[in-house]
PDB file of C-alpha atoms in Angstrom:
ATOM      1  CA  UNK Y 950     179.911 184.434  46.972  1.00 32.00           C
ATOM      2  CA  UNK Y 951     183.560 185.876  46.439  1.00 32.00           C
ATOM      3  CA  UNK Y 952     182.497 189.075  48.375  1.00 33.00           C
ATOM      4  CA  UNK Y 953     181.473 187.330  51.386  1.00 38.00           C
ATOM      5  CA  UNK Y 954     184.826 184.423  51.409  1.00 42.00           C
ATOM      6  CA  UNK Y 955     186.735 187.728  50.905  1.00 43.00           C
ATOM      7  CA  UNK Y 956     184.832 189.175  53.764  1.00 41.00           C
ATOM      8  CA  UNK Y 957     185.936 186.202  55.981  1.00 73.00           C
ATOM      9  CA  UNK Y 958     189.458 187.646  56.187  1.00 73.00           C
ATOM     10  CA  UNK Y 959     188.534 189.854  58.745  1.00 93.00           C
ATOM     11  CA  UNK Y 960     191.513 190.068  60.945  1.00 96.00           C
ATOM     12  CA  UNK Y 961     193.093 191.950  63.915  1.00 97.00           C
ATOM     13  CA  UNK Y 962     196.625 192.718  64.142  1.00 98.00           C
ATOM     14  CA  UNK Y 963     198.137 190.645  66.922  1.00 99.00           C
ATOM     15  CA  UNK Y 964     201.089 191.931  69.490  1.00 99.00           C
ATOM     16  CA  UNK Y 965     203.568 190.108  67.482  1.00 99.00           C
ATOM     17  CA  UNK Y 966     202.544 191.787  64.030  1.00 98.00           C
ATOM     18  CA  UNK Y 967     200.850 189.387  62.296  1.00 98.00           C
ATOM     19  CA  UNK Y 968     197.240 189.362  61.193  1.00 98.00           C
ATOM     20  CA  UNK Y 969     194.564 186.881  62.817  1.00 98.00           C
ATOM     21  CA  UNK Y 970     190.899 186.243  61.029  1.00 97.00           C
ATOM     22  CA  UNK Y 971     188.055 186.906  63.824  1.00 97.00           C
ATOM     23  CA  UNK Y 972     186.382 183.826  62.370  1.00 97.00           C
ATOM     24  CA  UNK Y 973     187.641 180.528  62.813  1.00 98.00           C
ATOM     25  CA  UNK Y 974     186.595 177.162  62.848  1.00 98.00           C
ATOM     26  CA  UNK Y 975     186.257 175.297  66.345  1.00 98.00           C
ATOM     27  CA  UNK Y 976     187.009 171.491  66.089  1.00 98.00           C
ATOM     28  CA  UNK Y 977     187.034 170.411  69.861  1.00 97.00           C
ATOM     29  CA  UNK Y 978     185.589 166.666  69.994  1.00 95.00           C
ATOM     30  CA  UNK Y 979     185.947 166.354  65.776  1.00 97.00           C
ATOM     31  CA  UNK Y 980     187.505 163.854  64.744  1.00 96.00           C
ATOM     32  CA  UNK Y 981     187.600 161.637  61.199  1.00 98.00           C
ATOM     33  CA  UNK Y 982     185.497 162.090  58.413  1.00 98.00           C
ATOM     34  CA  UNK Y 983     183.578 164.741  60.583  1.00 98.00           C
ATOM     35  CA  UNK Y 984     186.595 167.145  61.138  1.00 99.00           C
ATOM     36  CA  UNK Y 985     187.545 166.393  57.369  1.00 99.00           C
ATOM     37  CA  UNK Y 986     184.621 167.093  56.005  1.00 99.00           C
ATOM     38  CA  UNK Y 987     183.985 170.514  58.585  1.00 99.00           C
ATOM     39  CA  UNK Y 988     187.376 171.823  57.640  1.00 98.00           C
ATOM     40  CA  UNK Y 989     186.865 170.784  53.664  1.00 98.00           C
ATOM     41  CA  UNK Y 990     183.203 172.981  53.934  1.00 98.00           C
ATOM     42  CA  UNK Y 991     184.968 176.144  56.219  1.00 97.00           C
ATOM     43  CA  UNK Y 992     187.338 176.424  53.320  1.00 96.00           C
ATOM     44  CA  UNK Y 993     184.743 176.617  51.022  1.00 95.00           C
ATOM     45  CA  UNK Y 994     183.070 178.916  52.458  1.00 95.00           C
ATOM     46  CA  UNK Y 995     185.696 181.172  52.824  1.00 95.00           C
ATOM     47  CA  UNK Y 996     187.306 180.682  56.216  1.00 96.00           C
ATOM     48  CA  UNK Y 997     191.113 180.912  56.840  1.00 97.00           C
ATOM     49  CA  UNK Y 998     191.393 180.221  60.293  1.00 98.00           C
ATOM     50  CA  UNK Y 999     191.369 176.376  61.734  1.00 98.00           C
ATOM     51  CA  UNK Y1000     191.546 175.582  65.535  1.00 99.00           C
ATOM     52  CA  UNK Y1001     193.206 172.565  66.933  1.00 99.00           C
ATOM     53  CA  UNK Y1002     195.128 171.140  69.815  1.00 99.00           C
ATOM     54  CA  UNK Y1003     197.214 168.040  70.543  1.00 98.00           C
ATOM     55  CA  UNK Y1004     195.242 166.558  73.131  1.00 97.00           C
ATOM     56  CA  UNK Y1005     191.895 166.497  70.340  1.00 98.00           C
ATOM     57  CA  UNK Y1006     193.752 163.931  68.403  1.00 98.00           C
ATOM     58  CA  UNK Y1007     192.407 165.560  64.766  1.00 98.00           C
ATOM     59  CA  UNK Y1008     195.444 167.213  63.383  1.00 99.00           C
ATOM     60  CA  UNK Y1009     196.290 164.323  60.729  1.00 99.00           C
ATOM     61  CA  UNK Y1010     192.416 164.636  59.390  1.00 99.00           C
ATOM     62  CA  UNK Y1011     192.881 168.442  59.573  1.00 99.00           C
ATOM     63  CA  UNK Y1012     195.966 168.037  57.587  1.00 98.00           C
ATOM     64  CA  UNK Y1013     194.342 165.434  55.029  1.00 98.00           C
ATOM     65  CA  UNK Y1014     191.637 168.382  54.619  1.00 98.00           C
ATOM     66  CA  UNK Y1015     193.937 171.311  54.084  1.00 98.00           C
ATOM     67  CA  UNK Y1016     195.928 169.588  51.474  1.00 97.00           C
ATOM     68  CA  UNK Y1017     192.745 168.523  49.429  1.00 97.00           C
ATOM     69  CA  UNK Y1018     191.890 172.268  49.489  1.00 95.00           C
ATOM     70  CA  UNK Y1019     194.975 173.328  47.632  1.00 92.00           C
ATOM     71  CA  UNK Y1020     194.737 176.227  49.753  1.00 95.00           C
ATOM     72  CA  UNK Y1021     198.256 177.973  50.198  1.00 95.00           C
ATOM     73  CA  UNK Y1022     199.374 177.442  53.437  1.00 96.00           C
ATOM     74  CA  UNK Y1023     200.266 180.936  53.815  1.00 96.00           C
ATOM     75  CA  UNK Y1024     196.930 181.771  52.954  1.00 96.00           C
ATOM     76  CA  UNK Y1025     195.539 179.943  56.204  1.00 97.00           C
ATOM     77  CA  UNK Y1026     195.697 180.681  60.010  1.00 98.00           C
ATOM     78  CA  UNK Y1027     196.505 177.292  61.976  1.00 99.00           C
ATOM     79  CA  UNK Y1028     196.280 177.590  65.673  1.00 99.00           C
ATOM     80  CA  UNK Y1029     196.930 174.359  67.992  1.00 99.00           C
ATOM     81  CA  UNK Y1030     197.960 173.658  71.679  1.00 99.00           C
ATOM     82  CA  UNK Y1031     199.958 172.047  74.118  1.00 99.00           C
ATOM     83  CA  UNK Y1032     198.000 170.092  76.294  1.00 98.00           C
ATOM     84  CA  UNK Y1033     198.481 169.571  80.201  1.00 97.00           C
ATOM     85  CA  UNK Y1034     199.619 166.254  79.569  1.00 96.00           C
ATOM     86  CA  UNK Y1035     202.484 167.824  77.621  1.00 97.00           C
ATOM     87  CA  UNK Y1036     203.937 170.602  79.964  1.00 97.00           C
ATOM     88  CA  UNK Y1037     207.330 171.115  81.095  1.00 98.00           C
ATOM     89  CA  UNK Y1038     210.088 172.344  78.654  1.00 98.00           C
ATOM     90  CA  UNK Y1039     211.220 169.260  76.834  1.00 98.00           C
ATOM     91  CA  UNK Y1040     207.901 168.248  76.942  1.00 98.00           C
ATOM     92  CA  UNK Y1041     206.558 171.284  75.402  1.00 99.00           C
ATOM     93  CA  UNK Y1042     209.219 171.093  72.665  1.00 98.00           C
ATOM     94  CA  UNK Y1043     208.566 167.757  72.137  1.00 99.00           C
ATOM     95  CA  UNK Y1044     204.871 168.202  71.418  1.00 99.00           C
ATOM     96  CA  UNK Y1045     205.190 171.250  69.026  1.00 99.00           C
ATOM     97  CA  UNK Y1046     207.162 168.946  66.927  1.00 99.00           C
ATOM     98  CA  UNK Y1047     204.742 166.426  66.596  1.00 99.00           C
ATOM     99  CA  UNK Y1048     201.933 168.539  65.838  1.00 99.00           C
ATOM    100  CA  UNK Y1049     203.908 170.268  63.371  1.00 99.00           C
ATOM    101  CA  UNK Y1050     204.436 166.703  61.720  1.00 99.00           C
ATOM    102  CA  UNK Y1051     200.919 165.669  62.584  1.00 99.00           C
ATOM    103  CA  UNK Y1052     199.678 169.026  60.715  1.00 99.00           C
ATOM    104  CA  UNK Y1053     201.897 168.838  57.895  1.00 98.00           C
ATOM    105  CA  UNK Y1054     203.773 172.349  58.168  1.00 98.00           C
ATOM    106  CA  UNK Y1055     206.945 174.113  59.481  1.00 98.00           C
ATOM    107  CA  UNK Y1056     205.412 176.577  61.576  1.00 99.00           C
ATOM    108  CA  UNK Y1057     202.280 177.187  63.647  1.00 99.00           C
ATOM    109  CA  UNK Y1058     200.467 180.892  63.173  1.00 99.00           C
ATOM    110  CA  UNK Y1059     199.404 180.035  66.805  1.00 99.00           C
ATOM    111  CA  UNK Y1060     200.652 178.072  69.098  1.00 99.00           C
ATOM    112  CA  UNK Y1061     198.861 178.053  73.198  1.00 99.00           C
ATOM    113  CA  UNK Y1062     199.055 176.580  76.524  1.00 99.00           C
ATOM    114  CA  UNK Y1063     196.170 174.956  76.591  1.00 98.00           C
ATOM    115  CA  UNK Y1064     194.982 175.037  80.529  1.00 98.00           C
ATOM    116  CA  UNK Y1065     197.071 177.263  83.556  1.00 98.00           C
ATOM    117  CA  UNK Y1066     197.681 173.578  85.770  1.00 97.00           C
ATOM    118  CA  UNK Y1067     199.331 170.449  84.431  1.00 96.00           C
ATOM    119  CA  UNK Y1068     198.016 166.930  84.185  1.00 93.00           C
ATOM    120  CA  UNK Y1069     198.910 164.566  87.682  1.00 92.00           C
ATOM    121  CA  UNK Y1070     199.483 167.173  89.522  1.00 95.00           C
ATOM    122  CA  UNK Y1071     197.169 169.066  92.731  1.00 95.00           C
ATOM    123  CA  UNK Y1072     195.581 171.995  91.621  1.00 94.00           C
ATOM    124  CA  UNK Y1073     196.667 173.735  94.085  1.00 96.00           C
ATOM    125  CA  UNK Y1074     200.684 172.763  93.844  1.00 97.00           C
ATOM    126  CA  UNK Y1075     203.422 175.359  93.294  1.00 95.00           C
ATOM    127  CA  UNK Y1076     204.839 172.608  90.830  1.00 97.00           C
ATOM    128  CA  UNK Y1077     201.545 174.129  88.010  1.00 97.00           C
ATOM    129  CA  UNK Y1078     203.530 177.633  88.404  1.00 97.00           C
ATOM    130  CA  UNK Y1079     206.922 175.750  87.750  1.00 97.00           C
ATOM    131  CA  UNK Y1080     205.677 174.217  84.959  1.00 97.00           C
ATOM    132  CA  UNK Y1081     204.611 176.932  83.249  1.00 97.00           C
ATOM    133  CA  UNK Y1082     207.061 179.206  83.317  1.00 97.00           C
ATOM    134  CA  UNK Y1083     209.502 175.819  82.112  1.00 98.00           C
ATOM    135  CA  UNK Y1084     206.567 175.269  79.443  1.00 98.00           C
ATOM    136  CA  UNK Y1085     206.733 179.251  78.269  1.00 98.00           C
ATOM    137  CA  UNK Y1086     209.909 179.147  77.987  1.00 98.00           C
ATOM    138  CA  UNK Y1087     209.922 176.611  75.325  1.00 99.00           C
ATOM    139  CA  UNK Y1088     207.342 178.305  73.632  1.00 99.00           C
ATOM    140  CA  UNK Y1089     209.661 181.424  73.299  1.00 99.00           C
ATOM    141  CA  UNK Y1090     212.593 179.530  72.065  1.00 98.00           C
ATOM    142  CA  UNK Y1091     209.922 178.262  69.158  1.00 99.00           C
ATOM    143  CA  UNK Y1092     208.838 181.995  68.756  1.00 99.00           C
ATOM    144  CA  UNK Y1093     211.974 183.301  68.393  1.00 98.00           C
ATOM    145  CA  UNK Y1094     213.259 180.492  65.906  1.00 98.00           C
ATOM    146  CA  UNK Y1095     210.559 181.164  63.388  1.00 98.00           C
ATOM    147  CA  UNK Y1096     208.415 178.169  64.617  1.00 99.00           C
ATOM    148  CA  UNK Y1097     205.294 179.317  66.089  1.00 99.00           C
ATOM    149  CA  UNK Y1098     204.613 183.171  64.710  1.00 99.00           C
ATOM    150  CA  UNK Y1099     202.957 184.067  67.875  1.00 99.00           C
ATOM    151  CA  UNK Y1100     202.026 182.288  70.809  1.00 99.00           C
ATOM    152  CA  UNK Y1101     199.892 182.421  73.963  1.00 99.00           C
ATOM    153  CA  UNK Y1102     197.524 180.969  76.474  1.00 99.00           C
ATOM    154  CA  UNK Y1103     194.006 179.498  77.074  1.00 99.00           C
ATOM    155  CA  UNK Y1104     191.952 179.367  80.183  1.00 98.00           C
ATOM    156  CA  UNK Y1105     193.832 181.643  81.833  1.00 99.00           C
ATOM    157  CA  UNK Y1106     192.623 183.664  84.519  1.00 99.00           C
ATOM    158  CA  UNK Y1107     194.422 187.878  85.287  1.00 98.00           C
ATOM    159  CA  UNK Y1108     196.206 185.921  88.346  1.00 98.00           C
ATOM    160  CA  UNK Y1109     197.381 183.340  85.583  1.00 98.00           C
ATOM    161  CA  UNK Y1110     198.576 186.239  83.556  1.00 98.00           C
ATOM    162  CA  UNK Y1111     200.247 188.261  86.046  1.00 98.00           C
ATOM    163  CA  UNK Y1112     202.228 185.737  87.504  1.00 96.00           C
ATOM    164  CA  UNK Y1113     203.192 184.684  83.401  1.00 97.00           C
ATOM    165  CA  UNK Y1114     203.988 188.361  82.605  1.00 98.00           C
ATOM    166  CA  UNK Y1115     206.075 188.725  85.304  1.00 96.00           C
ATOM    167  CA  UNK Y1116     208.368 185.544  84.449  1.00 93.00           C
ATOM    168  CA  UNK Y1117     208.672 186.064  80.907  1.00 95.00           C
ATOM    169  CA  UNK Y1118     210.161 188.230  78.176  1.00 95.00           C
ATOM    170  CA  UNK Y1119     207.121 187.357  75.121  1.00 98.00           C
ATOM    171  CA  UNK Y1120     204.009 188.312  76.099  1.00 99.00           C
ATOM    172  CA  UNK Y1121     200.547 186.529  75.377  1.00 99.00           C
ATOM    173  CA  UNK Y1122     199.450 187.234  72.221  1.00 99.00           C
ATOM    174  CA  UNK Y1123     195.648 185.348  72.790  1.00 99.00           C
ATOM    175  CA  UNK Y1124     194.046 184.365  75.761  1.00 99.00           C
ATOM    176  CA  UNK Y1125     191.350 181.765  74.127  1.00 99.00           C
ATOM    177  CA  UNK Y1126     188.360 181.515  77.009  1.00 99.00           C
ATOM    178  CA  UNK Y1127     185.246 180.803  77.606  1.00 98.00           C
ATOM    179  CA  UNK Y1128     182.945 183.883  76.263  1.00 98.00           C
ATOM    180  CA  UNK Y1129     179.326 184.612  75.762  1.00 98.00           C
ATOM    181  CA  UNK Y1130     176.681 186.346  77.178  1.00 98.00           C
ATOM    182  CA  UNK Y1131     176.032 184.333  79.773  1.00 98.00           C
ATOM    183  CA  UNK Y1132     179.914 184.628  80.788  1.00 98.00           C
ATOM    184  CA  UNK Y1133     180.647 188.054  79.396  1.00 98.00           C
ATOM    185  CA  UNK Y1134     184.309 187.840  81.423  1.00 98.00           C
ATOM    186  CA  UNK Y1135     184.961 191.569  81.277  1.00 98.00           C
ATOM    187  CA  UNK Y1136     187.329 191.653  83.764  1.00 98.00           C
ATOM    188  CA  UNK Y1137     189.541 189.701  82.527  1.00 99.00           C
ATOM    189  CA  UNK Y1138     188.764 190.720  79.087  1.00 99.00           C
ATOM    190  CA  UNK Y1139     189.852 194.731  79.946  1.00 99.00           C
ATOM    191  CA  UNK Y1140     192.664 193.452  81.796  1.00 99.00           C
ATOM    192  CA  UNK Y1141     193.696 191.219  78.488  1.00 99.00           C
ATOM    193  CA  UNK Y1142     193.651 194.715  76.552  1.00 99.00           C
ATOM    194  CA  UNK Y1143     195.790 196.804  78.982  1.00 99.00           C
ATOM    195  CA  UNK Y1144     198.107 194.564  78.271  1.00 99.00           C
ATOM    196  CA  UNK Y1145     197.756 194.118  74.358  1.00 99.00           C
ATOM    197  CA  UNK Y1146     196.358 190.390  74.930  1.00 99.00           C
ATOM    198  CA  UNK Y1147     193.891 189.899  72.197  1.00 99.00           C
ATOM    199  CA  UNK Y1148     190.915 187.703  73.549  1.00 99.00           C
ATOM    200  CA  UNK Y1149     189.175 184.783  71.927  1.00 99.00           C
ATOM    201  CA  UNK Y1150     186.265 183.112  72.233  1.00 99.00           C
ATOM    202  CA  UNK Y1151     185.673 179.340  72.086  1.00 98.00           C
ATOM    203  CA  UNK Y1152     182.075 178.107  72.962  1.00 97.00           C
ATOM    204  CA  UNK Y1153     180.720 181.912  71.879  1.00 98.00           C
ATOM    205  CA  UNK Y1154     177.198 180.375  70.912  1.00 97.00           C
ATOM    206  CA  UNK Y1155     177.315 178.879  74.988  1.00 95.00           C
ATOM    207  CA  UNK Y1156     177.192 175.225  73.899  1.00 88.00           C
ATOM    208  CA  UNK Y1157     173.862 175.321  72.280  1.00 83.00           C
ATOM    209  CA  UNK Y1158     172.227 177.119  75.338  1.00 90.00           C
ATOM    210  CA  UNK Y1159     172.227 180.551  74.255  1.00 96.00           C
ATOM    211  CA  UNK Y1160     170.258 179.442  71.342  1.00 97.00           C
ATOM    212  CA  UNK Y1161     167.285 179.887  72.842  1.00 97.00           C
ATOM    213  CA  UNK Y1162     167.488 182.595  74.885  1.00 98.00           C
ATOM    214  CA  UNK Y1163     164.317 184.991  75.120  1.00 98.00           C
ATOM    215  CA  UNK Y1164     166.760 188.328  73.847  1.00 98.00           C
ATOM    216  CA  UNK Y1165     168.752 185.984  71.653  1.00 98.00           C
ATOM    217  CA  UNK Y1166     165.757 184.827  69.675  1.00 98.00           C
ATOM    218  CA  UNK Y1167     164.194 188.752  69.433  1.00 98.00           C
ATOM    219  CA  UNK Y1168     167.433 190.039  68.249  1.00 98.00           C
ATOM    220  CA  UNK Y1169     167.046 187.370  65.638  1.00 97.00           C
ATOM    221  CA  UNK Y1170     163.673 188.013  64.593  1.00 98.00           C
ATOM    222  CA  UNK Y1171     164.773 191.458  64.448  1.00 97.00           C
ATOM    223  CA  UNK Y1172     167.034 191.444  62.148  1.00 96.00           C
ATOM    224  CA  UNK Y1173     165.807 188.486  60.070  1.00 95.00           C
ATOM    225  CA  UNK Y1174     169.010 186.325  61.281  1.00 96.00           C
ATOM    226  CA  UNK Y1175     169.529 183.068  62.857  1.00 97.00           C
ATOM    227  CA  UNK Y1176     170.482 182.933  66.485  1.00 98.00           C
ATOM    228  CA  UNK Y1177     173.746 181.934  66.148  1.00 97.00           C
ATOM    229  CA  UNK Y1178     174.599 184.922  63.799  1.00 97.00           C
ATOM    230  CA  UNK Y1179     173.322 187.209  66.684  1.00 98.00           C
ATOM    231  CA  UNK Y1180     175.825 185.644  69.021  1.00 98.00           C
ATOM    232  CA  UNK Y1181     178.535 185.885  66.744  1.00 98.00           C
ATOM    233  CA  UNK Y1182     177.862 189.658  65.813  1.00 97.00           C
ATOM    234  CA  UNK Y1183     178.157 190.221  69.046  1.00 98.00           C
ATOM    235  CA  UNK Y1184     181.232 188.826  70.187  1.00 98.00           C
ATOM    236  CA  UNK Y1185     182.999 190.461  66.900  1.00 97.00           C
ATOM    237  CA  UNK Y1186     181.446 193.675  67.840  1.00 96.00           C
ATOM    238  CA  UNK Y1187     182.805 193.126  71.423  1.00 98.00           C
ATOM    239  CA  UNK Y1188     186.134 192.897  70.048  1.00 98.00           C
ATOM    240  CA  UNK Y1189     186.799 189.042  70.158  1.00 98.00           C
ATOM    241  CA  UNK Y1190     188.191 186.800  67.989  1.00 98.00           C
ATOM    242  CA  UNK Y1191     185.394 183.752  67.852  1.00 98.00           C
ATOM    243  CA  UNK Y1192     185.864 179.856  66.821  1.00 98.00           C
ATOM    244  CA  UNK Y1193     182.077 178.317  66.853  1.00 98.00           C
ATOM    245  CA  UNK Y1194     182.638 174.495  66.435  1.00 97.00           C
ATOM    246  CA  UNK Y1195     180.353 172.872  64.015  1.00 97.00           C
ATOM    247  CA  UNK Y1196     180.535 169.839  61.709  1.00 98.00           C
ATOM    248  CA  UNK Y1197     177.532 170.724  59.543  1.00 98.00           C
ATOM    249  CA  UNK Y1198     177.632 172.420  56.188  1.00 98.00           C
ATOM    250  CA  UNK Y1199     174.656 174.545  57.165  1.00 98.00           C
ATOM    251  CA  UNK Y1200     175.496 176.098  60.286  1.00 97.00           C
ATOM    252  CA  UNK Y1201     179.626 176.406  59.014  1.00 98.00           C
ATOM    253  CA  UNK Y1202     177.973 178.646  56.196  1.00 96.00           C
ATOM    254  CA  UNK Y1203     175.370 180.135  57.955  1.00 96.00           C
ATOM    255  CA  UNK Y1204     178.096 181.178  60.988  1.00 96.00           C
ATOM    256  CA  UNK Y1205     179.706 182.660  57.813  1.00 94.00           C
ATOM    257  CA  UNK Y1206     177.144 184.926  56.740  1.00 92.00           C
ATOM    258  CA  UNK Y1207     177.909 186.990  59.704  1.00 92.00           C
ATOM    259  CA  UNK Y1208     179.986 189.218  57.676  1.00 87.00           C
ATOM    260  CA  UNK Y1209     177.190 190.092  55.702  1.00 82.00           C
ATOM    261  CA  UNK Y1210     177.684 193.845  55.005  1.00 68.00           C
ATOM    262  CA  UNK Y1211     174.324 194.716  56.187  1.00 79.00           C
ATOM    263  CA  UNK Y1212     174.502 193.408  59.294  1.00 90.00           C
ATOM    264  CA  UNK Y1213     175.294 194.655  62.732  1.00 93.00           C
ATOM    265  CA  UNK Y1214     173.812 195.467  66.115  1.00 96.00           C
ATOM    266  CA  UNK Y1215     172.776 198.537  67.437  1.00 96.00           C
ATOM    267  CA  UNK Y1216     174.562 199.903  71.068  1.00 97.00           C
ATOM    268  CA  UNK Y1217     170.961 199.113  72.587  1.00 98.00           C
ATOM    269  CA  UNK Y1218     170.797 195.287  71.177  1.00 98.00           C
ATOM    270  CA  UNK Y1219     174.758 194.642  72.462  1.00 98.00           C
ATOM    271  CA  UNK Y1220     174.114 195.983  75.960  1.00 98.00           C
ATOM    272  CA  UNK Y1221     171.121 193.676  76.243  1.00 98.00           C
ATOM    273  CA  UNK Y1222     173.445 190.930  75.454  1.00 98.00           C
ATOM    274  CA  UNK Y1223     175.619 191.968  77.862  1.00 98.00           C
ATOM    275  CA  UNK Y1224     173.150 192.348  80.577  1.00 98.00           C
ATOM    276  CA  UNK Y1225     172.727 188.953  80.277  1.00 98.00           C
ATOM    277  CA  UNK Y1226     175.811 188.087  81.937  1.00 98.00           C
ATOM    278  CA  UNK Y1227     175.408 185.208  85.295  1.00 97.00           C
ATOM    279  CA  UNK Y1228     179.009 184.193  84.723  1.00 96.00           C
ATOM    280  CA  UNK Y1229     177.092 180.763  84.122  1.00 96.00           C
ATOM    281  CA  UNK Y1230     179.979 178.061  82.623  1.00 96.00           C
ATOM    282  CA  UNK Y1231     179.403 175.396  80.167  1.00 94.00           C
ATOM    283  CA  UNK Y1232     183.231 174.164  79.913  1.00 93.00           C
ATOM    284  CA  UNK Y1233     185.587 174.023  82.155  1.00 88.00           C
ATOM    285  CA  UNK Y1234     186.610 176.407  85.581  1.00 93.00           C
ATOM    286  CA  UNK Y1235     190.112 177.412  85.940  1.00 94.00           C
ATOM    287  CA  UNK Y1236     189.541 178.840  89.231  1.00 92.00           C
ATOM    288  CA  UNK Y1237     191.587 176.961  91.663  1.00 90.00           C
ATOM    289  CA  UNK Y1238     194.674 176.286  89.535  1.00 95.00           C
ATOM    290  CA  UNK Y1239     197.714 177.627  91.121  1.00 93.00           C
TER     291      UNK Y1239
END
């Protein structure tokens, strides 16, 4: 067991210099003795990488469940987010703050934007541009005072990107999106790496529907793994960073497992994968934002 928590360190170096762990734990829609309990069992298992946000109102039961694991805090990777409710630059200062308090430390390893347009406002308004750049910019000032060690984006699209790259001095260090084989994104994806944007994946096991999936299910019989462990191998083997959500001690420890040192697909089984690509969405579209 200490060979495969020790495995779940597995990290890429970041654009900023610091190391993130390609395994983390999603915890969209977790909340209470759920989230508690999910981040108490990822510990245990040997994961070092949480993912939160403001607007999923968990970060005082993630907090509860970090200090019961007596964990170092420099041992652990904590991402959260500003939400759209929370953009603008006093805004966005604001709300680091309080999930700092909410979370219980001085600094986030991660902190994003968590969608390109803001709440109340057309998504097709210059004001989402204006607010961005006025939201960056806060983020910046927390980078550079020590606050958040990197920062960067989510749901943001390479017109998204260009416009932020050419209004700011920091650039994106994640773009967290929507990524699986049914939405392989690779685009975006290459454009993310030409400009040292690492890319992660939330909702990498396609809500559930990938599950299923005729190739998904033969890849798993072929190698004697689960489904799920398919779908992660191949978005680490893809070169994303991935952040299944689950509240169940079985599936956190089986998603795990995908470290297992005996385990990876061949060329042949990740171009199958890929060719599986409909850019079908189970979350939400950012097309449209200004």
């Amino acid at each position: 067991m200490a060979s495969e928590c020790a495995a779940l360190t597995s990290s890429v170096t970041l654009n900023t210099g610091f190391e993130m762990p390609v395994l983390g734990l999603g915890t969209y829609k977790a909340k209470g003795v759920d989230v508690r309990n999910a981040v108490k069992w990822a510990i245990e298992a040997g994961y070092r990488h949480i993912d939160t946000a403001s607007i999923y109102r968990n970060e005082e039961d993630i907090a509860e469940a970090i200090r019961d694991s007596r964990v170092a805090r420099e041992s652990l990777f904590i991402t959260s987010k500003v939400s759209p409710y929370q953009q603008g630059y006093e805004k966005a200062r604001k709300a680091l703050q309080e999930s700092l308090t909410r979370l219980g430390t001085d600094y986030l390893d991660l902190y994003l934007v968590h969608w390109p347009g803001a709440s109340s406002v057309p998504v097709t308004s210059e004001r989402n541009v204006h607010l961005r750049h006025e939201t960056w910019r806060a983020m910046e000032e927390a980078f550079r005072e020590g606050r958040c060690r990197s920062i960067g984006v989510s749901n943001f699209l390479r017109t998204h990107l260009e416009e932020l790259l050419s209004a700011s001095s920091v650039v994106p260090a994640v773009n967290q999106i929507e990524v699986h084989p049914y939405l392989t994104q690779e685009g975006l994806r290459e454009f993310c790496a030409s400009k040292g944007i690492r890319v992660e994946a939330y909702s990498p096991l396609g809500c559930g529907e990938l599950l299923s999936d005729a190739t998904v299910v033969r890849l798993a019989h072929k190698f004697g793994r689960t489904p799920a462990q398919v779908l992660l191998r191949w978005g680490l083997q893809t070169n994303l960073i991935v952040i299944p959500k689950s509240v169940t001690k079985e599936r956190i420890e089986e998603n795990a497992r995908v470290f297992d040192f005996d385990f990876e697909l061949e060329g042949e089984d990740v171009a199958s994968l890929l060719a599986l690509n409909k850019n079908e969405r189970f979350c939400w579209s950012p097309e449209g934002v200004r």
